[in-house]
Short mmCIF file of N, CA and C in Angstrom, two decimals:
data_model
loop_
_atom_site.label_atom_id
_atom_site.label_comp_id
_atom_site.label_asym_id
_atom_site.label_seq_id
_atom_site.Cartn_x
_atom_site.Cartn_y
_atom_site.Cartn_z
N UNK A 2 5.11 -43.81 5.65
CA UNK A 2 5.69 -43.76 6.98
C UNK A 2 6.02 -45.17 7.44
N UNK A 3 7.21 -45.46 8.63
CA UNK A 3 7.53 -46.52 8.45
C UNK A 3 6.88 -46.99 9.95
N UNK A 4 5.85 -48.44 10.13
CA UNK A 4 5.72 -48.32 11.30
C UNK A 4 5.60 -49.56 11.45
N UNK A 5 5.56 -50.23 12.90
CA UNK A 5 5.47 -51.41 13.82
C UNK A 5 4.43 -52.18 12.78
N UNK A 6 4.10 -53.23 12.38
CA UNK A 6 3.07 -53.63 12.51
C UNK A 6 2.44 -54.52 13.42
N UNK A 7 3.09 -55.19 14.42
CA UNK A 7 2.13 -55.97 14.95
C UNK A 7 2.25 -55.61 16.34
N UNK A 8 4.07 -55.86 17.18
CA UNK A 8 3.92 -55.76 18.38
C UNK A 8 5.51 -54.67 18.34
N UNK A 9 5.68 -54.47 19.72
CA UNK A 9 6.93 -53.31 20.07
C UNK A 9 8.40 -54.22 20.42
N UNK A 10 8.52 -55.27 20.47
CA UNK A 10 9.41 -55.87 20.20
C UNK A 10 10.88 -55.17 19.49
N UNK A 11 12.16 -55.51 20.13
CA UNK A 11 12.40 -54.75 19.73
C UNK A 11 14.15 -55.94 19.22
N UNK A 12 13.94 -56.93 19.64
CA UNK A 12 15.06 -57.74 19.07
C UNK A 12 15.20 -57.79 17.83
N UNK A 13 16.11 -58.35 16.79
CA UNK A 13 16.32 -58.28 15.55
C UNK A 13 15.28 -58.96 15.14
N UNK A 14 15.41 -60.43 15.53
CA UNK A 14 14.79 -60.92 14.44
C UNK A 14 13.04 -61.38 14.70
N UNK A 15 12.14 -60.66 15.62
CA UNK A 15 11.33 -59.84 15.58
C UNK A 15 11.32 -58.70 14.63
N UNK A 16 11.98 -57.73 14.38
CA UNK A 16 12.07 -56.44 14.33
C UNK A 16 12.04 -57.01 12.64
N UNK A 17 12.76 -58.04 12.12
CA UNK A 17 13.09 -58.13 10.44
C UNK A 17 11.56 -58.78 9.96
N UNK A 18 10.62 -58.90 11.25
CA UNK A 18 8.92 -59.70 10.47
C UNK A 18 8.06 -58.33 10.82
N UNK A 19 8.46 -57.55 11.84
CA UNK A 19 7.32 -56.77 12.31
C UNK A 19 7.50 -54.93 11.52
N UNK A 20 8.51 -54.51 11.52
CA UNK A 20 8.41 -53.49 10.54
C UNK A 20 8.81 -53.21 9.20
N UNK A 21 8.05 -52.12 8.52
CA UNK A 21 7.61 -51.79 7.23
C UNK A 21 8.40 -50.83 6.66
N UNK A 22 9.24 -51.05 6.09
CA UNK A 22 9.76 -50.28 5.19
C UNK A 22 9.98 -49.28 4.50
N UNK A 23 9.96 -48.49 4.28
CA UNK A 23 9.03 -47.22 3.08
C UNK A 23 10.63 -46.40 3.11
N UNK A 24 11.47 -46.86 1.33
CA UNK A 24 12.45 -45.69 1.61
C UNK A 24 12.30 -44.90 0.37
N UNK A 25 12.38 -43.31 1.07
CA UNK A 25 12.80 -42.42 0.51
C UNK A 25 13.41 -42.18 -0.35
N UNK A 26 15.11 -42.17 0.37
CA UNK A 26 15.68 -42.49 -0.58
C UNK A 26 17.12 -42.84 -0.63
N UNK A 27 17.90 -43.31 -1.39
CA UNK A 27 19.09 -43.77 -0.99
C UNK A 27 20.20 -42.99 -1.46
N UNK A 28 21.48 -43.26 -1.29
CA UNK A 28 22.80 -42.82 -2.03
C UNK A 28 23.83 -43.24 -1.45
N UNK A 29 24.83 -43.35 -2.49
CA UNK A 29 26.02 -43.71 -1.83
C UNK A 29 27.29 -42.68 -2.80
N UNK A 30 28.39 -42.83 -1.85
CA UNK A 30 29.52 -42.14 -2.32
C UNK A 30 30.83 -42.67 -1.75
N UNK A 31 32.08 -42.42 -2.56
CA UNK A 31 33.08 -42.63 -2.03
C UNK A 31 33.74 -42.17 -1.07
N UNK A 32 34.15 -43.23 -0.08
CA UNK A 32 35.03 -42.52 1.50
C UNK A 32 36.09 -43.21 0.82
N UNK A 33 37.55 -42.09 0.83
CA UNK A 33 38.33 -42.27 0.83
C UNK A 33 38.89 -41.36 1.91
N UNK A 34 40.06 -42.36 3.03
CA UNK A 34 40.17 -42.09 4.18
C UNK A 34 41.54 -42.60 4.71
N UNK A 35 42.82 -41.05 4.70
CA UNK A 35 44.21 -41.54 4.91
C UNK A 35 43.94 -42.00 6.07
N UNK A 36 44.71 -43.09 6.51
CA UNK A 36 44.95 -43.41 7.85
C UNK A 36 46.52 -42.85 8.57
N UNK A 37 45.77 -43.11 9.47
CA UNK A 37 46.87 -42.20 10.60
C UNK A 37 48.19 -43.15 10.74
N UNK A 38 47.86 -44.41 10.81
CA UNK A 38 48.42 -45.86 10.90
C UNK A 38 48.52 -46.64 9.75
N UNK A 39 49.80 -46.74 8.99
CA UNK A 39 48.92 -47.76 8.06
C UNK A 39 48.84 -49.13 8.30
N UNK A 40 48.17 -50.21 7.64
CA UNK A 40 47.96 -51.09 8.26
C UNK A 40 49.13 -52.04 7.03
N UNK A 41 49.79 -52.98 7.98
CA UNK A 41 50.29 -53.82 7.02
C UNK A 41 50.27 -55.49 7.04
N UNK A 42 50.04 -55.73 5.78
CA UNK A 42 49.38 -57.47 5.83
C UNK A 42 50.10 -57.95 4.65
N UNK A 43 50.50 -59.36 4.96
CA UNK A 43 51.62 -59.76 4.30
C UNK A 43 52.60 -58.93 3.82
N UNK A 44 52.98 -59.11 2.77
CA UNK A 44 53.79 -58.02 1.93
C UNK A 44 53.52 -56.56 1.63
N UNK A 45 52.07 -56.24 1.81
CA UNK A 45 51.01 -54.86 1.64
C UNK A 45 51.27 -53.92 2.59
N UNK A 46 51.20 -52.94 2.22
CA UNK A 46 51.09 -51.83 3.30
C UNK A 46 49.94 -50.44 2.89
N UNK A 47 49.01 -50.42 3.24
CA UNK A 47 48.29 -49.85 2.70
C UNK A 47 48.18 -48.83 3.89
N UNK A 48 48.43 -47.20 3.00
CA UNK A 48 48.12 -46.19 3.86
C UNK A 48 46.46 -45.67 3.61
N UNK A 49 46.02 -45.80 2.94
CA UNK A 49 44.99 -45.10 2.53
C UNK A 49 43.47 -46.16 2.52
N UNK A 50 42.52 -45.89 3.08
CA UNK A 50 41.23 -47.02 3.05
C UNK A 50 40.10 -46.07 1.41
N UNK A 51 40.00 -46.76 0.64
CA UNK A 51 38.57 -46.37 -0.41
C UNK A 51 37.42 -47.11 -0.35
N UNK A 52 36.04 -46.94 0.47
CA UNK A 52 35.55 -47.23 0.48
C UNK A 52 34.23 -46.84 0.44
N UNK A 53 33.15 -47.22 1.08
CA UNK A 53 32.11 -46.81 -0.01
C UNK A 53 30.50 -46.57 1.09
N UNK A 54 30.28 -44.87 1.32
CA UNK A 54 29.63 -44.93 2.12
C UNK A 54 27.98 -44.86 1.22
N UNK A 55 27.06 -45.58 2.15
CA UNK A 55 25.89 -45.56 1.88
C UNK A 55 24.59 -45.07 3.05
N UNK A 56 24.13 -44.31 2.14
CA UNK A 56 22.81 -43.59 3.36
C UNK A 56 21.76 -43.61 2.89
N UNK A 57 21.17 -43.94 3.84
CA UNK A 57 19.20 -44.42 3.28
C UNK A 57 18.58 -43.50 4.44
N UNK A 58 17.72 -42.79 3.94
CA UNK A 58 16.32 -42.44 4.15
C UNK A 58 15.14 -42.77 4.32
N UNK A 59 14.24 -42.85 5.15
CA UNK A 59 13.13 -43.79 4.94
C UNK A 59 11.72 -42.66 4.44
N UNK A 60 10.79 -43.11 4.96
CA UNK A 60 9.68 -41.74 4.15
C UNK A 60 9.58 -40.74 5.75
N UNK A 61 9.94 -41.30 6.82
CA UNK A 61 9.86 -40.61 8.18
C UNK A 61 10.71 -39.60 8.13
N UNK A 62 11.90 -39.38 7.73
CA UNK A 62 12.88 -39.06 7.87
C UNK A 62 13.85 -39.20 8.57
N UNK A 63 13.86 -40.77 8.96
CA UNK A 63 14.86 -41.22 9.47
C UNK A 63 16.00 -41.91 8.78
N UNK A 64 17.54 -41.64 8.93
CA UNK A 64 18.37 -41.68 8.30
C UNK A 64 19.26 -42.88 9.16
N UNK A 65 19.39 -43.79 8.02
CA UNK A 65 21.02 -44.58 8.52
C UNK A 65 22.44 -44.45 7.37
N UNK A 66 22.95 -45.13 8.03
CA UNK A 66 24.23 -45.07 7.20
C UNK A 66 25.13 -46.16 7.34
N UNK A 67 25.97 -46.90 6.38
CA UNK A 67 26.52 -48.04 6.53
C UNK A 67 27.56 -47.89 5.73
N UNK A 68 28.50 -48.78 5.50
CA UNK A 68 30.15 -48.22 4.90
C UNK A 68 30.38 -49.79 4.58
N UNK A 69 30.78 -49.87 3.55
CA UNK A 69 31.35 -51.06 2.43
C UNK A 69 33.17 -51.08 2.49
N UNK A 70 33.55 -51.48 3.27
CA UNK A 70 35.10 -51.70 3.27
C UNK A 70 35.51 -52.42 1.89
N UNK A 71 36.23 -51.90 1.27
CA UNK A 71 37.00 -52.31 0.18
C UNK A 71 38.52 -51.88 -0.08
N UNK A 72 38.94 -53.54 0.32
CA UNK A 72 40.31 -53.21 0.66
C UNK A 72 41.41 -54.83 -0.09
N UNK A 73 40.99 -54.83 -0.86
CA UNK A 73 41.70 -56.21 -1.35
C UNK A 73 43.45 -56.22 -1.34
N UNK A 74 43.29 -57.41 -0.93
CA UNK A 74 43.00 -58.74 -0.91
C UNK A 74 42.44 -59.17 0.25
N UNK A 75 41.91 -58.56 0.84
CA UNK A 75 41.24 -58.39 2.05
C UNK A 75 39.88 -58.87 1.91
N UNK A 76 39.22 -58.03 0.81
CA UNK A 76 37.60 -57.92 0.53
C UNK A 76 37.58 -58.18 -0.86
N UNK A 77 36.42 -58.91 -1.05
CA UNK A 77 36.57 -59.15 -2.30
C UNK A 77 36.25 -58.29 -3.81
N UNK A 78 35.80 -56.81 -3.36
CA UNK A 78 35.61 -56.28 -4.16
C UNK A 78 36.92 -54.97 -3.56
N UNK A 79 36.84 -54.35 -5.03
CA UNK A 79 37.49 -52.75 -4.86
C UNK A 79 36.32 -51.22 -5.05
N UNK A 80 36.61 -50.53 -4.59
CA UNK A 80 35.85 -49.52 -4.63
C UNK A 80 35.17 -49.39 -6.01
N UNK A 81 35.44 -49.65 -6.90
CA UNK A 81 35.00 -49.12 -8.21
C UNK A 81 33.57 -50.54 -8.91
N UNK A 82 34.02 -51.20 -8.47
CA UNK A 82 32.81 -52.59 -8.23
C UNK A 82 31.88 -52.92 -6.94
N UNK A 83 32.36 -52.45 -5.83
CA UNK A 83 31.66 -52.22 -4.69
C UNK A 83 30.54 -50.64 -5.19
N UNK A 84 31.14 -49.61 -5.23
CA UNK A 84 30.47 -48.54 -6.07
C UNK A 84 29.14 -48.86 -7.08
N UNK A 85 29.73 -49.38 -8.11
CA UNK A 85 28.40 -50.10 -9.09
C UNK A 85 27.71 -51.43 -8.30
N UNK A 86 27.94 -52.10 -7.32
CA UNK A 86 26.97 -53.02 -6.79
C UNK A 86 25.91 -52.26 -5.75
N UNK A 87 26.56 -51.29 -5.01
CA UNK A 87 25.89 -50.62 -4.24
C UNK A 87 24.80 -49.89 -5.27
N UNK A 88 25.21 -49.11 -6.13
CA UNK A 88 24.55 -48.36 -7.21
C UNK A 88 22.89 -49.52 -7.48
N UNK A 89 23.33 -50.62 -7.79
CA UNK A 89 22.24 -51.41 -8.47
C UNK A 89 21.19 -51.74 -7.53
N UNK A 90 21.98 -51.50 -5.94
CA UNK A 90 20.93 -52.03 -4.57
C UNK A 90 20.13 -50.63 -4.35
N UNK A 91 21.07 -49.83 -4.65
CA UNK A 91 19.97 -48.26 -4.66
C UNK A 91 18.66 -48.20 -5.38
N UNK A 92 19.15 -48.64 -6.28
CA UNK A 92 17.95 -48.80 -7.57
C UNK A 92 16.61 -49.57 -6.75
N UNK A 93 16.90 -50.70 -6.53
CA UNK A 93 16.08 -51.65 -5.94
C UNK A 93 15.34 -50.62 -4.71
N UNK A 94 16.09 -50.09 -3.71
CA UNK A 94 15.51 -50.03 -2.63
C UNK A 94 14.76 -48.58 -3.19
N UNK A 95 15.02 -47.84 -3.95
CA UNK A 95 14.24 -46.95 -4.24
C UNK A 95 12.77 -47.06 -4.67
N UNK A 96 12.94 -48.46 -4.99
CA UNK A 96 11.82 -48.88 -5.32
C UNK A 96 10.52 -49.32 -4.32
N UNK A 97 11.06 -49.54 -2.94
CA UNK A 97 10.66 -50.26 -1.81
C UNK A 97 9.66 -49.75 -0.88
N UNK A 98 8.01 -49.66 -1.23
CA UNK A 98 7.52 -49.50 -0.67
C UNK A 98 6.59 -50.74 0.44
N UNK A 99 6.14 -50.62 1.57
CA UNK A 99 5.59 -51.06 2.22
C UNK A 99 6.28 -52.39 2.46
N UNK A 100 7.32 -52.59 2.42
CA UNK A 100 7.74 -53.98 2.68
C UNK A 100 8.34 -54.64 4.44
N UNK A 101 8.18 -55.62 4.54
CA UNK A 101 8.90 -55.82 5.71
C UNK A 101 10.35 -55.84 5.98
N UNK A 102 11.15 -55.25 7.07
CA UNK A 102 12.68 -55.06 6.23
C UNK A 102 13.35 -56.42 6.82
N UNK A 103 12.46 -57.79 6.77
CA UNK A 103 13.50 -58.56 6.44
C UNK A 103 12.99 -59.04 4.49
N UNK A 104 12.13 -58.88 4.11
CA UNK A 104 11.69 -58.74 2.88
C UNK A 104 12.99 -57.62 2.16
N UNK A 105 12.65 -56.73 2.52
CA UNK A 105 13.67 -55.51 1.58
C UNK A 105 15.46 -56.08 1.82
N UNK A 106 15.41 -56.61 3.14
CA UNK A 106 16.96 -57.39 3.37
C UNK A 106 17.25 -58.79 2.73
N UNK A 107 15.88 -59.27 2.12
CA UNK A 107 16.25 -60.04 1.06
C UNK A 107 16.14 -59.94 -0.32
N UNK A 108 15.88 -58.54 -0.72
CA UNK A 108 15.92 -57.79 -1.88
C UNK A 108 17.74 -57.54 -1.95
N UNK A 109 18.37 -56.86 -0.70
CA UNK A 109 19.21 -56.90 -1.35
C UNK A 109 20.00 -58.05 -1.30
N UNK A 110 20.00 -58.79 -0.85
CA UNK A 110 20.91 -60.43 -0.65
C UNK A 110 20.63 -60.83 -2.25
N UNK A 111 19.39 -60.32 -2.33
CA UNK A 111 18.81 -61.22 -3.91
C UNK A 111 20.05 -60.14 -5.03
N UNK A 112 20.16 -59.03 -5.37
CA UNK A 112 21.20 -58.81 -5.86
C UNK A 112 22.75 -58.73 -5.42
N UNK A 113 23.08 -58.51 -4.12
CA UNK A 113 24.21 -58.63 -4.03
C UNK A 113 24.70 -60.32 -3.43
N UNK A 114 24.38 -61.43 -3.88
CA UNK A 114 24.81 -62.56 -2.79
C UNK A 114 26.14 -62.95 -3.15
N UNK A 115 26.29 -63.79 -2.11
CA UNK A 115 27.41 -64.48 -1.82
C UNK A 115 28.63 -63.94 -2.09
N UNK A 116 30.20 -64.35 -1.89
CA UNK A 116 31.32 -63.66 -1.31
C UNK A 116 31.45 -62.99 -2.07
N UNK A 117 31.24 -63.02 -3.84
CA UNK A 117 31.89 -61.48 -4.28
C UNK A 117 31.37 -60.29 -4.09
N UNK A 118 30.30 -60.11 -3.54
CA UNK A 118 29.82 -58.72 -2.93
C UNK A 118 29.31 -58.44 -1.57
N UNK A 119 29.95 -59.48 -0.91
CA UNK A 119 29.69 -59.49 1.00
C UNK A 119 29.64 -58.20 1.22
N UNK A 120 30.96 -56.85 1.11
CA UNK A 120 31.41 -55.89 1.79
C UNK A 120 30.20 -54.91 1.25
N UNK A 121 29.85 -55.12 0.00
CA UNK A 121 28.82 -54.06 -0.42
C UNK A 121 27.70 -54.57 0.29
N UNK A 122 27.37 -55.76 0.12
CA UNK A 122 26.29 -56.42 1.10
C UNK A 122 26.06 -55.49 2.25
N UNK A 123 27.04 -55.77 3.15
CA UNK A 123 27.22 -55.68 4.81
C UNK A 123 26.81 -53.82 4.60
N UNK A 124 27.17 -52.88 3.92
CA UNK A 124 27.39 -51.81 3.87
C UNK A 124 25.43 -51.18 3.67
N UNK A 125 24.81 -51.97 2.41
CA UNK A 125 24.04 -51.43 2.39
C UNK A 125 22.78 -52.24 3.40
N UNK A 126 22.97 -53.33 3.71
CA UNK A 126 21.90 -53.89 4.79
C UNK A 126 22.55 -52.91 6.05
N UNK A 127 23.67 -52.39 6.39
CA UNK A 127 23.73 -51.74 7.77
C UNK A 127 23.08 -50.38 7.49
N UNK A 128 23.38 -50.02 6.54
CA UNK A 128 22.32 -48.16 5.90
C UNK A 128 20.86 -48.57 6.43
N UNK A 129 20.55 -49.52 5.66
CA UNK A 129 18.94 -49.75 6.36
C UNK A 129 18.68 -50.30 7.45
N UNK A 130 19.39 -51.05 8.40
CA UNK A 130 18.83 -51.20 10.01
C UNK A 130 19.44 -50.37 10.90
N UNK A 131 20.22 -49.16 10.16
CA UNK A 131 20.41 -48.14 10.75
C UNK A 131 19.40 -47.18 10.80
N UNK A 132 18.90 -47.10 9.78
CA UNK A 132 17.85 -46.39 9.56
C UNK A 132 16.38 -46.52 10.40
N UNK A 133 16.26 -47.79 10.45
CA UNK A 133 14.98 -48.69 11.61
C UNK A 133 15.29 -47.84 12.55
N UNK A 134 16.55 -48.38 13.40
CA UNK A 134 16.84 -48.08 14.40
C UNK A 134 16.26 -46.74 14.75
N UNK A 135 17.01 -45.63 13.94
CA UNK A 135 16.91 -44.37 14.35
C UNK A 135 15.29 -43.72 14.52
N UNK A 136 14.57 -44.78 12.98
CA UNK A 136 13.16 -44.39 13.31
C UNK A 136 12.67 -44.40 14.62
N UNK A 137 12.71 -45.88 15.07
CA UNK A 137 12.49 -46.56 16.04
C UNK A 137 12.71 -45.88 17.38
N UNK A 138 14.11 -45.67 17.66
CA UNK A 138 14.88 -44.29 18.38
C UNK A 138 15.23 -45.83 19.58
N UNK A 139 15.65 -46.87 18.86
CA UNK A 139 16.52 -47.89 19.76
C UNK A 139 18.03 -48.04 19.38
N UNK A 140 18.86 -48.07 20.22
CA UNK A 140 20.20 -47.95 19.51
C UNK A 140 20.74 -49.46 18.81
N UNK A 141 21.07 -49.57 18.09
CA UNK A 141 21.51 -50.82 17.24
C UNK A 141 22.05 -51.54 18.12
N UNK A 142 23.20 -51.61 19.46
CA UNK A 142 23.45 -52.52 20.03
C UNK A 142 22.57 -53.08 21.23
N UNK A 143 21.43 -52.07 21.12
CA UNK A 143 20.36 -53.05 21.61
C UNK A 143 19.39 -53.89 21.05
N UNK A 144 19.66 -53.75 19.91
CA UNK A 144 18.65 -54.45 18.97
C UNK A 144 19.20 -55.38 18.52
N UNK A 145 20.75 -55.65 18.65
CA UNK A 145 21.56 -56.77 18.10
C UNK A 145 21.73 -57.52 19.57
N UNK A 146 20.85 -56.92 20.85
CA UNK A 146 20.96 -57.96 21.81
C UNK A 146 22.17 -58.03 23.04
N UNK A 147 22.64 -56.53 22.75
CA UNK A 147 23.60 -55.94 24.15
C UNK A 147 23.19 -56.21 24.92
N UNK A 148 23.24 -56.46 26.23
CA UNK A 148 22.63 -55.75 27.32
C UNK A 148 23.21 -54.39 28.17
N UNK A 149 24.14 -54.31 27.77
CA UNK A 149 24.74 -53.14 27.94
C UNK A 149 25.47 -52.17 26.62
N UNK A 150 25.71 -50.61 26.70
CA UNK A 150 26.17 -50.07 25.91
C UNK A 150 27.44 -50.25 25.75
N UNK A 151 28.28 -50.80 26.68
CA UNK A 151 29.88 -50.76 26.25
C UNK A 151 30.14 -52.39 26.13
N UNK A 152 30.62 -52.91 24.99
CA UNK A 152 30.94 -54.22 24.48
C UNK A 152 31.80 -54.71 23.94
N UNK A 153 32.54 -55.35 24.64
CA UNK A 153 34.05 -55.84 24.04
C UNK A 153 34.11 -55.96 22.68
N UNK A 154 34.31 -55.52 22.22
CA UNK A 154 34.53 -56.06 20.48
C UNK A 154 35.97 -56.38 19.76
N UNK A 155 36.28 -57.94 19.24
CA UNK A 155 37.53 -57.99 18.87
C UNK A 155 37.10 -57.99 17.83
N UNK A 156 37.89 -58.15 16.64
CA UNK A 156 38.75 -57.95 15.46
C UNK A 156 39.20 -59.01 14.91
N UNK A 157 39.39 -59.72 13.86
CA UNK A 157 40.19 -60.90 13.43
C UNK A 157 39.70 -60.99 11.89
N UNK A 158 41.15 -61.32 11.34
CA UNK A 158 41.00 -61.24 9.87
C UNK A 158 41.26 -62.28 9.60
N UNK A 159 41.03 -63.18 8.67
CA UNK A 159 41.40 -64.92 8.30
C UNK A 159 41.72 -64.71 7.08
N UNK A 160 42.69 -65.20 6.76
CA UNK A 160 43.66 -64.75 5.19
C UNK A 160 43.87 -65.71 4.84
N UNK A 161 43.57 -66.54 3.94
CA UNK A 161 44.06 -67.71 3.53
C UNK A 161 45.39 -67.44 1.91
N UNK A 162 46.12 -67.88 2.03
CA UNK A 162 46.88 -67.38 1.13
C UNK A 162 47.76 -68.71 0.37
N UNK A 163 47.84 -68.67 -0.99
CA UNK A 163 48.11 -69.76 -1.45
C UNK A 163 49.29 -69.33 -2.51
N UNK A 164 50.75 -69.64 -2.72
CA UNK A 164 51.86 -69.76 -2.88
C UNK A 164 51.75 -70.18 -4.61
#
């Protein structure tokens, strides 16, 4: 069972020393998802998003879920390598008992790091502090330090592109 250990705290990075881990179990699968809009960047026009959803379980039965955008030249992986990186973080976290989940969030950094697997990164660390959360029964944009539920959120893509 996954619980507090020390105090009720409920900010992140409190929350990544003070609770324990315990997952169930994991999986992931492919979202492939026409868009209504397609989006177009430089010369690209891409109607269709493939990407890569992931859901963790903990031993409570609390469930998160997180999504791996893979969209190159955008991201640096494509679905079919995002797929097998996620695959190898499953492995790991299946393994994950009693840990603290900033411990298990550096289990997966320890296999997926740096830019060639950010998007799988981002996908399966959000499955598991989704999962906290829901144990927890705090909503994620309070735990990332909202103070309110409705929050401007922009958007911005940085493309560096070389000729």
């Amino acid at each position: 069972m996954a619980t507090l250990v020390t105090n009720t705290s409920f900010r992140f990075k409190d929350l990544i020393e003070t609770f324990i881990v315990n997952v169930r179990s994991v999986e992931r699968r492919e979202l492939n998802v026409s868009l209504i809009n397609p989006i177009n960047i430089a010369k690209s026009k891409f109607e269709k998003v493939k990407n890569v959803a992931i859901r963790i379980e903990l031993s409570d039965g609390s469930v998160g879920w997180g999504e791996a955008p893979t969209l190159r030249p955008i991201t640096a992986e494509d679905q079919p390598l995002a797929m097998a990186k996620v695959a190898e973080a499953c492995e790991v976290l299946k393994r994950i008992h009693s840990m603290t989940l900033g411990a298990a969030l550096g289990e997966i950094y320890g296999i997926l790091h740096g830019h060639a697997y950010a998007s799988a990164r981002a996908g399966v660390e959000m499955a598991l502090i989704d999962s906290v959360a829901n144990n927890i029964g705090i909503p994620l944009w309070r735990i990332f330090g909202a103070h309110t539920r409705y929050t401007m959120i922009s958007r911005c893509i940085v493309l560096t592109l070389f000729y």
